[in-house]
CSV table of C-alpha atoms and ligand atoms in Angstrom, one decimal:
chain,number,residue,atom,x,y,z
A,1,MET,CA,0.0,0.0,0.0
A,2,ASN,CA,1.1,3.5,-0.7
A,3,LYS,CA,2.5,5.6,2.2
A,4,LEU,CA,0.2,8.5,2.8
A,5,LYS,CA,1.7,11.9,2.0
A,6,ASN,CA,-1.1,13.6,4.1
A,7,ASP,CA,-1.9,11.5,7.1
A,8,LEU,CA,-3.3,14.3,9.2
A,9,LEU,CA,-6.7,12.7,9.4
A,10,LEU,CA,-5.2,9.4,10.7
A,11,ARG,CA,-3.1,11.3,13.2
A,12,ALA,CA,-5.9,13.1,14.6
A,13,LEU,CA,-7.9,9.9,15.0
A,14,LYS,CA,-5.0,8.5,17.0
A,15,GLY,CA,-5.1,11.5,19.1
A,16,GLU,CA,-1.6,12.6,18.1
A,17,THR,CA,-0.5,16.2,18.3
A,18,VAL,CA,-0.9,17.9,14.9
A,19,GLU,CA,0.2,21.1,13.2
A,20,ARG,CA,-3.3,21.8,12.4
A,21,PRO,CA,-6.5,19.8,12.4
A,22,PRO,CA,-7.5,17.8,9.2
A,23,VAL,CA,-10.5,19.0,7.3
A,24,TRP,CA,-13.1,17.3,5.1
A,25,MET,CA,-16.9,17.9,4.5
A,26,MET,CA,-19.8,15.5,4.7
A,27,ARG,CA,-21.3,15.1,1.2
A,28,GLN,CA,-18.3,16.9,-0.2
A,29,ALA,CA,-18.8,14.8,-3.4
A,30,GLY,CA,-22.0,16.2,-4.6
A,31,ARG,CA,-24.3,18.8,-6.2
A,32,TYR,CA,-22.5,22.0,-5.2
A,33,LEU,CA,-19.8,20.9,-7.7
A,34,PRO,CA,-20.3,21.9,-11.3
A,35,GLU,CA,-18.1,18.9,-12.3
A,36,TYR,CA,-20.4,16.6,-10.4
A,37,MET,CA,-23.4,18.1,-12.2
A,38,VAL,CA,-21.9,17.1,-15.6
A,39,LEU,CA,-21.9,13.6,-14.6
A,40,ARG,CA,-25.3,13.7,-12.8
A,41,ARG,CA,-26.8,15.0,-16.2
A,42,LYS,CA,-25.3,12.0,-18.0
A,43,TYR,CA,-25.8,9.0,-15.7
A,44,ASP,CA,-28.5,8.2,-13.2
A,45,PHE,CA,-27.7,8.0,-9.5
A,46,PHE,CA,-27.1,4.3,-9.1
A,47,THR,CA,-25.2,4.1,-12.4
A,48,ARG,CA,-22.8,6.6,-10.7
A,49,VAL,CA,-22.6,4.6,-7.7
A,50,GLN,CA,-22.2,1.2,-9.4
A,51,THR,CA,-19.6,2.2,-12.0
A,52,PRO,CA,-16.1,2.2,-10.2
A,53,GLU,CA,-14.6,4.7,-12.8
A,54,LEU,CA,-17.5,7.1,-12.1
A,55,ALA,CA,-17.5,6.7,-8.3
A,56,CYS,CA,-13.8,7.2,-8.3
A,57,GLU,CA,-13.9,10.3,-10.4
A,58,ILE,CA,-16.7,11.7,-8.2
A,59,THR,CA,-14.7,10.9,-5.0
A,60,LEU,CA,-11.6,12.7,-6.3
A,61,GLN,CA,-13.4,15.8,-7.4
A,62,PRO,CA,-13.5,17.6,-3.9
A,63,ILE,CA,-9.8,16.6,-3.3
A,64,ASP,CA,-8.8,18.3,-6.7
A,65,ILE,CA,-11.2,21.2,-6.4
A,66,VAL,CA,-11.5,22.2,-2.7
A,67,GLY,CA,-8.4,20.5,-1.3
A,68,SER,CA,-10.0,18.2,1.5
A,69,ASP,CA,-7.5,16.4,3.7
A,70,ALA,CA,-9.5,13.1,3.2
A,71,ALA,CA,-11.7,11.6,0.4
A,72,ILE,CA,-15.0,9.9,1.2
A,73,LEU,CA,-16.1,7.3,-1.3
A,74,PHE,CA,-19.0,8.3,-3.4
A,75,CYS,CA,-21.6,5.7,-2.6
A,76,ASP,CA,-24.8,5.7,-0.5
A,77,ILE,CA,-26.1,4.3,2.8
A,78,LEU,CA,-29.1,2.6,0.9
A,79,VAL,CA,-26.8,0.1,-0.8
A,80,ILE,CA,-27.2,-2.2,2.2
A,81,PRO,CA,-31.0,-2.4,1.9
A,82,GLN,CA,-30.4,-3.2,-1.8
A,83,ALA,CA,-27.9,-5.9,-0.9
A,84,LEU,CA,-30.5,-7.4,1.6
A,85,GLY,CA,-32.9,-7.8,-1.4
A,86,LEU,CA,-34.9,-4.6,-1.5
A,87,GLU,CA,-35.5,-2.2,-4.4
A,88,VAL,CA,-34.3,1.3,-3.8
A,89,GLN,CA,-35.1,4.0,-6.3
A,90,MET,CA,-33.6,7.6,-6.2
A,91,VAL,CA,-36.5,9.9,-7.3
A,92,ALA,CA,-35.6,13.3,-8.6
A,93,ASN,CA,-36.4,16.2,-6.2
A,94,LYS,CA,-37.7,13.7,-3.7
A,95,GLY,CA,-34.9,11.4,-2.6
A,96,PRO,CA,-34.8,7.7,-1.9
A,97,PHE,CA,-38.0,5.5,-2.4
A,98,LEU,CA,-38.4,1.9,-1.3
A,99,PRO,CA,-41.5,0.5,-3.0
A,100,VAL,CA,-41.6,-2.5,-0.6
A,101,THR,CA,-41.2,-1.6,3.0
A,102,THR,CA,-40.1,-4.0,5.9
A,103,THR,CA,-42.7,-4.1,8.6
A,104,THR,CA,-43.6,-7.7,9.2
A,105,GLN,CA,-42.0,-10.9,10.3
A,106,ALA,CA,-42.4,-12.3,6.7
A,107,ASP,CA,-40.6,-9.1,5.3
A,108,ILE,CA,-37.7,-9.5,7.7
A,109,ASP,CA,-37.3,-13.2,6.9
A,110,ARG,CA,-37.0,-12.5,3.2
A,111,LEU,CA,-33.9,-10.3,3.8
A,112,THR,CA,-30.9,-12.3,2.8
A,113,VAL,CA,-28.0,-11.4,5.2
A,114,GLU,CA,-25.8,-14.4,4.0
A,115,GLY,CA,-23.6,-13.2,1.3
A,116,ALA,CA,-25.2,-9.7,1.2
A,117,GLU,CA,-21.6,-8.1,1.1
A,118,ASP,CA,-20.9,-10.1,-2.1
A,119,GLN,CA,-23.6,-8.0,-3.8
A,120,LEU,CA,-21.4,-4.9,-3.3
A,121,GLU,CA,-18.3,-5.8,-5.2
A,122,TYR,CA,-18.6,-2.6,-7.2
A,123,VAL,CA,-17.9,-0.7,-4.0
A,124,TYR,CA,-14.7,-2.6,-3.2
A,125,ASP,CA,-13.6,-2.1,-6.9
A,126,ALA,CA,-14.4,1.6,-6.6
A,127,ILE,CA,-12.2,1.7,-3.3
A,128,ASN,CA,-9.3,-0.2,-5.0
A,129,LEU,CA,-9.3,2.1,-8.0
A,130,THR,CA,-9.7,5.3,-5.9
A,131,LYS,CA,-6.7,4.2,-3.6
A,132,LYS,CA,-4.7,3.8,-6.9
A,133,GLU,CA,-5.7,7.1,-8.2
A,134,LEU,CA,-5.3,9.0,-4.9
A,135,ASN,CA,-1.7,7.6,-4.9
A,136,GLY,CA,-1.3,8.4,-1.2
A,137,ARG,CA,-2.3,12.1,-1.5
A,138,VAL,CA,-4.9,11.7,1.3
A,139,PRO,CA,-6.6,8.9,3.2
A,140,LEU,CA,-9.9,7.3,1.9
A,141,ILE,CA,-12.9,7.2,4.2
A,142,GLY,CA,-15.4,4.3,3.7
A,143,PHE,CA,-18.9,4.4,5.3
A,144,ALA,CA,-22.1,2.9,6.0
A,145,GLY,CA,-25.5,3.8,7.5
A,146,ALA,CA,-26.1,3.0,11.1
A,147,PRO,CA,-28.7,0.4,11.8
A,148,PHE,CA,-31.3,2.6,13.2
A,149,THR,CA,-31.1,5.1,10.3
A,150,LEU,CA,-31.3,2.3,7.8
A,151,LEU,CA,-34.3,0.8,9.7
A,152,CYS,CA,-35.9,4.3,9.3
A,153,TYR,CA,-35.8,4.1,5.5
A,154,MET,CA,-36.7,0.4,5.3
A,155,VAL,CA,-39.7,0.7,7.4
A,156,GLU,CA,-40.9,4.2,6.2
A,157,GLY,CA,-40.0,3.6,2.5
A,158,GLN,CA,-38.9,7.2,2.0
A,159,GLY,CA,-37.4,10.2,3.8
A,160,SER,CA,-39.4,11.9,6.4
A,161,LYS,CA,-39.0,14.7,8.8
A,162,ALA,CA,-40.0,12.8,11.9
A,163,PHE,CA,-40.0,9.1,10.7
A,164,ASN,CA,-43.1,8.5,12.9
A,165,THR,CA,-44.0,5.2,11.2
A,166,ALA,CA,-40.5,3.8,11.8
A,167,LYS,CA,-40.5,5.0,15.4
A,168,GLN,CA,-43.9,3.6,16.0
A,169,PHE,CA,-42.7,0.3,14.5
A,170,CYS,CA,-39.9,0.2,17.0
A,171,PHE,CA,-42.0,1.0,20.0
A,172,ALA,CA,-45.1,-1.2,19.0
A,173,GLN,CA,-43.1,-4.1,17.8
A,174,PRO,CA,-39.7,-4.0,19.5
A,175,GLU,CA,-39.0,-7.7,18.9
A,176,LEU,CA,-39.4,-7.3,15.1
A,177,ALA,CA,-37.3,-4.1,15.2
A,178,HIS,CA,-34.4,-5.8,17.1
A,179,GLN,CA,-34.5,-8.7,14.5
A,180,LEU,CA,-34.3,-6.1,11.7
A,181,LEU,CA,-31.5,-4.1,13.4
A,182,ASP,CA,-29.6,-7.4,13.9
A,183,LYS,CA,-29.8,-8.4,10.2
A,184,ILE,CA,-28.8,-4.9,9.2
A,185,THR,CA,-25.8,-4.9,11.7
A,186,THR,CA,-24.5,-8.2,10.6
A,187,ALA,CA,-24.6,-7.2,6.9
A,188,THR,CA,-23.0,-3.9,7.7
A,189,ILE,CA,-20.1,-5.4,9.6
A,190,ALA,CA,-19.3,-7.8,6.7
A,191,TYR,CA,-19.5,-4.9,4.1
A,192,LEU,CA,-17.3,-2.6,6.1
A,193,ARG,CA,-14.7,-5.4,6.6
A,194,ARG,CA,-14.6,-5.8,2.8
A,195,GLN,CA,-14.2,-2.0,2.5
A,196,VAL,CA,-11.3,-2.2,4.8
A,197,GLU,CA,-9.8,-5.0,2.9
A,198,ALA,CA,-10.2,-3.2,-0.3
A,199,GLY,CA,-8.2,-0.2,1.1
A,200,ALA,CA,-10.5,2.1,3.1
A,201,ASP,CA,-8.3,3.9,5.7
A,202,CYS,CA,-11.1,4.8,8.0
A,203,ILE,CA,-14.8,4.2,8.4
A,204,GLN,CA,-17.7,6.4,9.3
A,205,VAL,CA,-21.1,5.3,10.5
A,206,PHE,CA,-23.8,7.8,9.6
A,207,ASP,CA,-26.7,7.7,12.2
A,208,SER,CA,-28.4,10.6,10.6
A,209,TRP,CA,-31.7,10.1,12.4
A,210,SER,CA,-30.7,8.9,15.8
A,211,GLY,CA,-31.5,12.3,17.1
A,212,LEU,CA,-35.2,11.6,16.6
A,213,LEU,CA,-34.8,9.3,19.6
A,214,SER,CA,-34.9,10.2,23.2
A,215,GLU,CA,-31.9,9.2,25.3
A,216,SER,CA,-33.5,6.0,26.7
A,217,ASP,CA,-34.8,5.0,23.2
A,218,PHE,CA,-31.4,5.7,21.8
A,219,LYS,CA,-29.9,3.3,24.3
A,220,ILE,CA,-32.3,0.6,23.1
A,221,PHE,CA,-32.5,1.0,19.4
A,222,ALA,CA,-29.4,2.8,18.3
A,223,GLU,CA,-26.5,2.5,20.7
A,224,PRO,CA,-26.0,-1.3,20.9
A,225,TYR,CA,-25.8,-1.6,17.2
A,226,LEU,CA,-23.3,1.3,16.7
A,227,LEU,CA,-21.2,-0.3,19.5
A,228,LYS,CA,-21.4,-3.7,17.8
A,229,ILE,CA,-20.1,-2.3,14.6
A,230,ALA,CA,-17.4,-0.2,16.2
A,231,ASN,CA,-16.2,-3.3,18.2
A,232,ALA,CA,-16.2,-5.5,15.1
A,233,LEU,CA,-13.9,-3.0,13.2
A,234,SER,CA,-11.7,-1.4,15.8
A,235,PRO,CA,-8.8,-1.6,16.4
A,236,SER,CA,-8.0,-2.9,12.8
A,237,VAL,CA,-9.4,0.4,11.4
A,238,PRO,CA,-10.4,3.7,13.0
A,239,VAL,CA,-14.1,4.2,13.3
A,240,ILE,CA,-16.0,7.5,13.4
A,241,LEU,CA,-19.6,7.4,14.8
A,242,PHE,CA,-21.9,10.2,13.8
A,243,PRO,CA,-25.0,10.0,15.9
A,244,LYS,CA,-26.6,13.2,14.5
A,245,GLY,CA,-28.6,15.1,17.1
A,246,SER,CA,-27.7,12.6,19.8
A,247,TRP,CA,-25.7,15.0,22.1
A,248,TYR,CA,-26.7,12.9,25.1
A,249,ALA,CA,-24.9,9.9,23.6
A,250,LEU,CA,-21.5,11.6,23.5
A,251,GLU,CA,-20.3,10.6,27.1
A,252,ASN,CA,-21.1,6.9,26.7
A,253,LEU,CA,-19.8,6.7,23.1
A,254,SER,CA,-16.6,8.3,24.2
A,255,ASN,CA,-15.9,5.3,26.3
A,256,SER,CA,-16.3,3.0,23.3
A,257,SER,CA,-13.8,1.5,20.8
A,258,ALA,CA,-14.6,4.3,18.3
A,259,SER,CA,-11.8,6.6,17.5
A,260,ALA,CA,-14.0,9.7,16.9
A,261,LEU,CA,-17.5,11.1,17.4
A,262,GLY,CA,-19.2,13.4,14.9
A,263,VAL,CA,-21.2,16.3,16.3
A,264,ASP,CA,-23.7,18.7,14.8
A,265,TRP,CA,-24.0,22.4,15.2
A,266,CYS,CA,-26.6,22.1,18.0
A,267,VAL,CA,-23.8,20.9,20.4
A,268,ASN,CA,-21.6,23.6,21.8
A,269,PRO,CA,-17.9,22.5,21.4
A,270,LYS,CA,-17.2,23.1,25.0
A,271,LEU,CA,-20.1,21.0,26.1
A,272,ALA,CA,-19.1,18.2,23.6
A,273,ARG,CA,-15.6,18.4,25.1
A,274,SER,CA,-16.7,18.3,28.8
A,275,LEU,CA,-18.9,15.2,28.0
A,276,THR,CA,-16.2,13.3,26.4
A,277,GLN,CA,-13.2,14.8,28.3
A,278,ASN,CA,-10.1,14.1,26.3
A,279,ARG,CA,-10.9,10.5,25.7
A,280,ILE,CA,-11.9,10.7,22.0
A,281,THR,CA,-11.5,12.8,18.8
A,282,LEU,CA,-14.4,15.0,17.9
A,283,GLN,CA,-15.5,15.9,14.4
A,284,GLY,CA,-17.7,18.8,13.3
A,285,ASN,CA,-19.7,21.0,13.7
A,286,PHE,CA,-20.0,24.0,11.3
A,287,ASP,CA,-23.6,24.7,10.3
A,288,PRO,CA,-23.6,24.1,6.6
A,289,ASN,CA,-25.8,27.1,6.0
A,290,HIS,CA,-23.1,29.3,7.4
A,291,LEU,CA,-21.1,28.6,4.3
A,292,LEU,CA,-23.3,31.3,2.6
A,293,LYS,CA,-21.9,33.9,4.7
A,294,PRO,CA,-19.2,36.2,3.4
A,295,ILE,CA,-15.7,34.4,3.0
A,296,ALA,CA,-14.2,36.7,5.7
A,297,ASP,CA,-16.9,35.6,8.2
A,298,ILE,CA,-16.3,31.8,7.2
A,299,LYS,CA,-12.7,32.2,8.0
A,300,ARG,CA,-13.2,33.9,11.2
A,301,GLU,CA,-15.8,31.4,12.4
A,302,VAL,CA,-13.6,28.4,11.4
A,303,HIS,CA,-10.8,29.7,13.4
A,304,GLN,CA,-13.2,30.4,16.4
A,305,MET,CA,-14.4,26.8,16.1
A,306,ILE,CA,-10.9,25.3,16.1
A,307,ASP,CA,-10.2,27.5,19.1
A,308,ALA,CA,-13.3,26.2,20.8
A,309,PHE,CA,-12.6,22.5,20.2
A,310,GLY,CA,-8.8,22.7,20.5
A,311,LYS,CA,-6.6,21.8,17.5
A,312,ASP,CA,-5.7,18.3,18.8
A,313,ARG,CA,-8.1,15.3,18.8
A,314,TYR,CA,-10.1,17.3,16.4
A,315,ILE,CA,-11.3,16.9,12.8
A,316,VAL,CA,-12.9,20.0,11.1
A,317,ASN,CA,-16.1,19.2,9.3
A,318,LEU,CA,-19.6,20.5,8.8
A,319,GLY,CA,-22.3,19.5,11.3
A,320,HIS,CA,-24.1,17.8,8.5
A,321,GLY,CA,-23.8,17.5,4.6
A,322,ILE,CA,-22.9,20.3,2.5
A,323,LEU,CA,-25.8,21.9,0.6
A,324,PRO,CA,-26.2,22.1,-3.1
A,325,ASN,CA,-26.5,25.9,-3.2
A,326,ILE,CA,-23.1,26.5,-1.7
A,327,PRO,CA,-20.7,28.3,-4.0
A,328,VAL,CA,-17.5,26.3,-4.6
A,329,SER,CA,-15.3,29.3,-3.5
A,330,HIS,CA,-17.0,29.3,-0.1
A,331,ALA,CA,-16.4,25.5,0.4
A,332,LYS,CA,-12.8,26.1,-0.6
A,333,ALA,CA,-12.6,29.1,1.9
A,334,PHE,CA,-13.9,26.7,4.6
A,335,VAL,CA,-11.0,24.3,3.8
A,336,ASP,CA,-8.4,27.0,3.2
A,337,ALA,CA,-9.3,28.6,6.7
A,338,VAL,CA,-8.3,25.3,8.4
A,339,LYS,CA,-5.1,25.2,6.4
A,340,SER,CA,-4.2,28.8,7.4
A,341,TYR,CA,-4.8,28.0,11.1
A,342,PRO,CA,-3.2,29.3,13.3
A,343,ASN,CA,-2.3,32.3,11.1
A,344,ARG,CA,-5.2,34.8,11.2
B,401,CP3,O1,-20.3,12.5,1.6
B,401,CP3,C1,-20.0,12.1,0.3
B,401,CP3,O2,-19.5,13.0,-0.4
B,401,CP3,C2,-20.0,10.7,-0.1
B,401,CP3,C3,-21.2,10.3,-0.7
B,401,CP3,C4,-22.4,10.2,0.0
B,401,CP3,C5,-23.8,10.2,-0.5
B,401,CP3,N1,-24.8,9.8,0.3
B,401,CP3,C6,-24.0,10.5,-1.9
B,401,CP3,C7,-25.3,11.1,-2.3
B,401,CP3,C8,-22.7,9.8,1.5
B,401,CP3,C9,-21.8,9.6,2.6
B,401,CP3,C10,-24.1,9.6,1.5
B,401,CP3,C11,-24.8,9.1,2.8
B,401,CP3,C12,-26.1,9.2,3.0
B,401,CP3,N2,-27.1,8.8,2.1
B,401,CP3,C13,-26.8,9.5,4.2
B,401,CP3,C14,-26.1,9.8,5.5
B,401,CP3,C15,-25.6,11.2,5.5
B,401,CP3,C16,-26.6,12.2,5.6
B,401,CP3,O3,-26.7,13.1,4.8
B,401,CP3,O4,-27.3,12.1,6.7
B,401,CP3,C17,-28.2,9.4,4.0
B,401,CP3,C18,-29.3,9.7,5.0
B,401,CP3,C19,-28.4,9.0,2.7
B,401,CP3,C20,-29.8,8.7,1.9
B,401,CP3,C21,-29.9,9.6,0.8
B,401,CP3,N3,-29.0,9.5,-0.4
B,401,CP3,C22,-30.7,10.7,0.7
B,401,CP3,C23,-31.8,11.3,1.7
B,401,CP3,C24,-30.6,11.3,-0.7
B,401,CP3,C25,-31.4,12.4,-1.2
B,401,CP3,C26,-31.2,13.8,-0.6
B,401,CP3,C27,-29.9,14.4,-1.1
B,401,CP3,O5,-29.1,14.8,-0.3
B,401,CP3,O6,-29.9,14.5,-2.3
B,401,CP3,C28,-29.5,10.6,-1.2
B,401,CP3,C29,-29.0,10.8,-2.5
B,401,CP3,C30,-27.6,11.1,-2.5
B,401,CP3,N4,-26.6,10.5,-2.0
B,401,CP3,C31,-26.9,12.2,-3.4
B,401,CP3,C32,-25.6,12.0,-3.3
B,401,CP3,C33,-24.5,13.0,-3.7
B,401,CP3,C34,-27.7,13.2,-4.2
B,401,CP3,C35,-28.0,12.5,-5.5
B,401,CP3,C36,-28.0,13.5,-6.5
B,401,CP3,O7,-29.0,14.2,-6.7
B,401,CP3,O8,-27.0,13.6,-7.3
């Protein structure tokens, strides 16, 4: 394997002292980039995901264009439901749609966990190719959706603001919910192990909807499965857990085998640090909407954010994915502000 020329991310994940923190952006490969839009007009979403040459090209775009310190593979969390046997469509202006939802014992029994990871060879091929093309410039992050977040889509069948149907399924039929979460977890662990074998340097697990749960429900339906995934992968590869909105989970998860925790903008950096002490690296938490502010403000706010988190055991990121209407120059200003730290 190529030695990394820029290993800031991996050093921050180990808790080593760094000159400056590393920076990348969730959803950095996406619709704010004109170069992505060219490919988006030519190929449909799952063609882009399933064609290693396209996935590789899209993954590299933000490295070349905005200069992130890490690449994240262009793929989607919904490839696991697909590998378990479900149809997933990406509907224009609407997002994911699963025509058949998973809500009964028979639905769960139909999901094929055995060999599910073998359905996703195109992901491992994309990782292989991307590692080659990166040639050690920056590390490559692999990822998956957390079991609770995938349950949300599998039960609800589409995106939602509150995922009431999915939550009601958990509370009314907890036994079925745990069977489903178990199946997703088993498939996800096998899938992530294959990503690591293919060359992923680090793994992020996106629990995008865990913040819809109360603390006690999080402990039942989200945390055990996040911990199972982290324990299965660590220490062979560093794992970043991103339980979006679940600030109450930080203290407990900071005692887990994960290397880092993602935080959104609703958590004050000082509070996040006091909940986790200096036990774990934190990642986040710039409000993506602040990227519409003037560039001078972005730079000042990024420096203030680094001061608040502290430069060590810290990965600069947004608090959630970058939005399609952000000018590329502002995304680049965000990254450049980190690179110029501590010089104001
Ligand atoms: O971060 C990256 O640059 C890597 C690529 C990536 C995508 N999806 C590509 C994508 C990652 C890490 C994801 C994860 C993902 N997918 C999550 C977790 C992160 C989060 O945002 O909370 C979730 C919940 C999904 C499910 C999903 N995929 C939704 C809800 C949508 C539609 C909404 C949207 O943002 O467009 C997608 C489609 C999707 N996945 C796009 C991209 C670039 C947009 C497709 C397009 O229009 O080109």
